[in-house]
Amino acid sequence: MNRKKHGNYRCILLVLVLWFFWFQNVSASQMLFPFVADDWISFEGRTFLQLQQEKKQTEIKKQRNHKKSNEKSNKISNKKKVKETMAVPVKYDNEISAGDRQILYKVVSMECDTGYEGSLAVISCMLNRLESDKYPDDLMDVVREKAQFSAYYDKKTETYPYIDRNPSQECIQAVDDALAGKKRNLPSYIMYFRASSYKKLKGYKKYGQIGDNTYFYKEEDR
């Protein structure tokens, strides 16, 4: 009899412990009582199903807020980067003849004529060189400098590729805007570019791609 009583006490104690967990922890109660229906009252008058839905909605809301926060931070970061690095447009004061201006249109067009921004990047790069101590003080001398702009002179074919080029109106507008000091779209330290197929250039750091060119710079120029 004593053994039977002890056995009954243990069973009652086990039931009480399980019942306690059921009221204290919803997830524990679900594990302990998988047969309990979802619409039973479980905690503060809410059902298991309601608690699960609330938890899911809370997680979704957190994820959305986190995504929005990251997007906002990226936008602010990009805006700061543009403001900090873009070169201040300066009007080109040296006299440039009508003939030289036509050459400039054609050379820029051959280097990149994918649109306004692509052409603007090329002329911006040329003007950056003009303002650097490393290059000549005249824009046309920068363009004509040996082994620099293959659109002007191609040493492999020993020809002047730009001669028969017909620049687009967007290209012409980009060159005119840059020369007038209205706009540039490159930082002042960007003075080198290659075709977009170049992802790396030994001795240089990559800035980014504009049009069909990839732009590079030297750390010493920053």
Coordinates of C-alpha atoms in Angstrom, one line a residue:
M1 CA 0.0 0.0 0.0
N2 CA 2.8 2.4 0.9
R3 CA 4.4 1.9 -2.5
K4 CA 1.1 2.5 -4.2
K5 CA 0.6 5.7 -2.2
H6 CA 4.1 6.9 -3.0
G7 CA 3.4 6.1 -6.7
N8 CA 0.2 8.1 -6.6
Y9 CA 2.0 11.1 -4.9
R10 CA 4.7 11.0 -7.6
C11 CA 2.1 11.0 -10.4
I12 CA 0.2 14.0 -8.7
L13 CA 3.5 15.9 -8.3
L14 CA 4.4 15.3 -11.9
V15 CA 1.0 16.5 -13.1
L16 CA 1.4 19.7 -11.0
V17 CA 4.8 20.4 -12.4
L18 CA 3.6 19.9 -15.9
W19 CA 0.6 22.1 -15.2
F20 CA 2.8 24.8 -13.8
F21 CA 5.0 24.8 -17.0
W22 CA 1.8 24.9 -19.1
F23 CA 0.8 28.2 -17.5
Q24 CA 4.2 29.7 -17.3
N25 CA 5.4 29.1 -20.8
V26 CA 3.3 28.8 -23.9
S27 CA 5.9 27.1 -26.0
A28 CA 6.7 24.6 -23.2
S29 CA 3.0 23.9 -22.8
Q30 CA 2.7 23.2 -26.5
M31 CA 5.6 20.7 -26.4
L32 CA 4.2 19.0 -23.3
F33 CA 0.6 19.0 -24.5
P34 CA 0.6 18.7 -28.3
F35 CA -3.0 17.5 -28.2
V36 CA -4.2 20.9 -26.9
A37 CA -6.2 22.8 -29.5
D38 CA -4.9 26.1 -30.9
D39 CA -8.1 27.9 -29.8
W40 CA -7.6 27.1 -26.0
I41 CA -7.0 30.1 -23.7
S42 CA -3.3 30.0 -22.8
F43 CA -1.9 33.4 -21.7
E44 CA -3.6 36.7 -20.7
G45 CA -6.8 35.6 -22.5
R46 CA -5.1 35.0 -25.9
T47 CA -4.9 31.7 -27.7
F48 CA -1.8 29.9 -29.0
L49 CA -2.7 30.9 -32.5
Q50 CA -3.0 34.5 -31.6
L51 CA 0.4 34.5 -29.8
Q52 CA 2.0 32.8 -32.8
Q53 CA 0.6 35.4 -35.2
E54 CA 1.6 38.3 -33.0
K55 CA 5.1 36.9 -32.7
K56 CA 5.3 36.5 -36.5
Q57 CA 4.0 40.0 -37.2
T58 CA 6.6 41.5 -34.7
E59 CA 9.4 39.7 -36.5
I60 CA 8.2 41.0 -39.9
K61 CA 8.0 44.5 -38.5
K62 CA 11.5 44.4 -37.1
Q63 CA 12.9 43.1 -40.5
R64 CA 11.1 45.9 -42.4
N65 CA 12.4 48.6 -40.0
H66 CA 15.9 47.2 -40.2
K67 CA 15.8 47.2 -44.0
K68 CA 14.5 50.8 -44.1
S69 CA 17.2 51.9 -41.7
N70 CA 19.9 50.3 -43.8
E71 CA 18.5 51.9 -47.0
K72 CA 18.4 55.3 -45.4
S73 CA 21.9 55.0 -44.1
N74 CA 23.2 54.0 -47.6
K75 CA 21.4 57.0 -49.2
I76 CA 23.0 59.4 -46.7
S77 CA 26.4 57.8 -47.1
N78 CA 26.2 58.1 -50.9
K79 CA 25.1 61.7 -50.8
K80 CA 28.0 62.6 -48.4
K81 CA 30.4 60.8 -50.7
V82 CA 29.2 62.8 -53.8
K83 CA 29.4 66.1 -51.9
E84 CA 32.9 65.3 -50.5
T85 CA 34.5 64.1 -53.7
M86 CA 33.1 65.9 -56.7
A87 CA 35.4 68.5 -58.3
V88 CA 34.2 72.1 -58.3
P89 CA 33.6 73.1 -62.0
V90 CA 36.0 75.8 -63.2
K91 CA 35.6 77.7 -66.4
Y92 CA 38.4 77.0 -68.9
D93 CA 39.8 80.5 -69.5
N94 CA 42.4 79.7 -72.2
E95 CA 41.4 80.6 -75.7
I96 CA 40.4 77.7 -77.8
S97 CA 39.8 78.0 -81.5
A98 CA 36.8 76.7 -83.3
G99 CA 39.0 74.1 -85.0
D100 CA 40.4 72.8 -81.7
R101 CA 36.9 72.7 -80.2
Q102 CA 35.8 70.4 -83.0
I103 CA 38.8 68.2 -82.4
L104 CA 37.9 68.1 -78.7
Y105 CA 34.3 67.1 -79.5
K106 CA 35.5 64.3 -81.7
V107 CA 38.1 62.9 -79.4
V108 CA 35.8 62.9 -76.4
S109 CA 33.1 61.3 -78.6
M110 CA 35.5 58.5 -79.5
E111 CA 36.6 57.9 -76.0
C112 CA 33.0 57.6 -74.8
D113 CA 29.8 58.6 -76.5
T114 CA 27.3 56.5 -74.6
G115 CA 25.4 59.6 -73.4
Y116 CA 25.8 62.9 -71.6
E117 CA 27.4 61.5 -68.4
G118 CA 29.9 59.3 -70.3
S119 CA 31.1 62.2 -72.4
L120 CA 31.2 64.5 -69.4
A121 CA 33.4 62.1 -67.5
V122 CA 36.0 62.1 -70.3
I123 CA 36.2 65.8 -70.5
S124 CA 36.2 66.0 -66.7
C125 CA 39.2 63.7 -66.7
M126 CA 41.0 65.9 -69.2
L127 CA 40.3 69.0 -67.2
N128 CA 41.5 67.3 -64.0
R129 CA 44.8 66.6 -65.8
L130 CA 45.0 70.2 -66.9
E131 CA 44.8 71.4 -63.3
S132 CA 47.4 68.9 -62.2
D133 CA 51.1 69.6 -62.0
K134 CA 51.8 66.3 -63.8
Y135 CA 50.4 67.5 -67.1
P136 CA 50.6 70.5 -69.5
D137 CA 48.8 73.8 -68.8
D138 CA 46.9 73.9 -72.1
L139 CA 43.9 71.6 -72.7
M140 CA 44.8 70.8 -76.3
D141 CA 48.4 69.9 -75.2
V142 CA 46.8 67.5 -72.7
V143 CA 44.8 65.9 -75.5
R144 CA 47.7 65.7 -77.9
E145 CA 50.2 64.4 -75.3
K146 CA 52.0 61.3 -76.6
A147 CA 50.5 57.9 -75.8
Q148 CA 47.6 59.3 -73.7
F149 CA 44.4 59.5 -75.7
S150 CA 44.4 56.9 -78.5
A151 CA 41.3 58.5 -80.0
Y152 CA 43.5 61.4 -80.9
Y153 CA 46.5 59.4 -82.1
D154 CA 46.8 55.7 -82.3
K155 CA 50.4 54.7 -82.2
K156 CA 49.7 51.1 -83.3
T157 CA 48.1 52.2 -86.5
E158 CA 49.9 55.6 -86.7
T159 CA 46.6 57.2 -87.5
Y160 CA 44.3 59.9 -86.1
P161 CA 41.0 58.0 -85.5
Y162 CA 39.0 61.1 -84.4
I163 CA 39.1 62.7 -87.9
D164 CA 36.0 61.0 -89.3
R165 CA 34.1 61.0 -86.1
N166 CA 30.6 62.6 -85.9
P167 CA 30.0 63.5 -82.2
S168 CA 26.5 63.4 -80.8
Q169 CA 24.7 66.4 -79.6
E170 CA 24.9 65.1 -76.0
C171 CA 28.6 64.8 -76.3
I172 CA 28.9 68.4 -77.6
Q173 CA 26.7 69.6 -74.8
A174 CA 28.8 67.8 -72.2
V175 CA 32.0 69.3 -73.5
D176 CA 30.5 72.8 -73.7
D177 CA 29.1 72.5 -70.1
A178 CA 32.5 71.4 -68.7
L179 CA 34.5 74.1 -70.5
A180 CA 32.0 76.8 -69.3
G181 CA 32.5 75.6 -65.7
K182 CA 28.9 74.5 -65.4
K183 CA 29.4 70.8 -64.5
R184 CA 31.8 68.0 -63.9
N185 CA 31.1 64.4 -62.7
L186 CA 34.5 63.3 -61.4
P187 CA 36.6 64.1 -58.4
S188 CA 39.6 66.2 -59.1
Y189 CA 42.0 63.3 -58.4
I190 CA 40.6 61.1 -61.2
M191 CA 42.9 61.4 -64.2
Y192 CA 43.0 57.9 -65.7
F193 CA 40.5 55.6 -67.4
R194 CA 40.4 52.5 -69.5
A195 CA 37.7 50.6 -71.3
S196 CA 35.0 49.1 -69.0
S197 CA 36.5 45.6 -69.6
Y198 CA 39.4 46.7 -67.2
K199 CA 38.4 45.7 -63.7
K200 CA 41.9 46.4 -62.3
L201 CA 44.9 48.4 -63.3
K202 CA 48.3 47.7 -61.7
G203 CA 49.5 50.6 -59.6
Y204 CA 46.1 52.3 -59.5
K205 CA 42.9 52.1 -57.5
K206 CA 39.5 51.7 -59.1
Y207 CA 37.1 54.6 -58.7
G208 CA 34.1 53.3 -60.8
Q209 CA 32.5 53.0 -64.2
I210 CA 30.8 55.8 -66.1
G211 CA 29.6 55.1 -69.6
D212 CA 31.8 52.4 -71.2
N213 CA 34.9 53.4 -69.3
T214 CA 36.4 52.4 -65.9
Y215 CA 38.1 55.3 -64.0
F216 CA 41.2 54.9 -61.8
Y217 CA 43.4 57.0 -59.6
K218 CA 46.7 57.0 -57.7
E219 CA 46.6 57.3 -54.0
E220 CA 49.2 60.1 -54.1
D221 CA 46.8 62.3 -56.1
R222 CA 44.1 62.3 -53.5

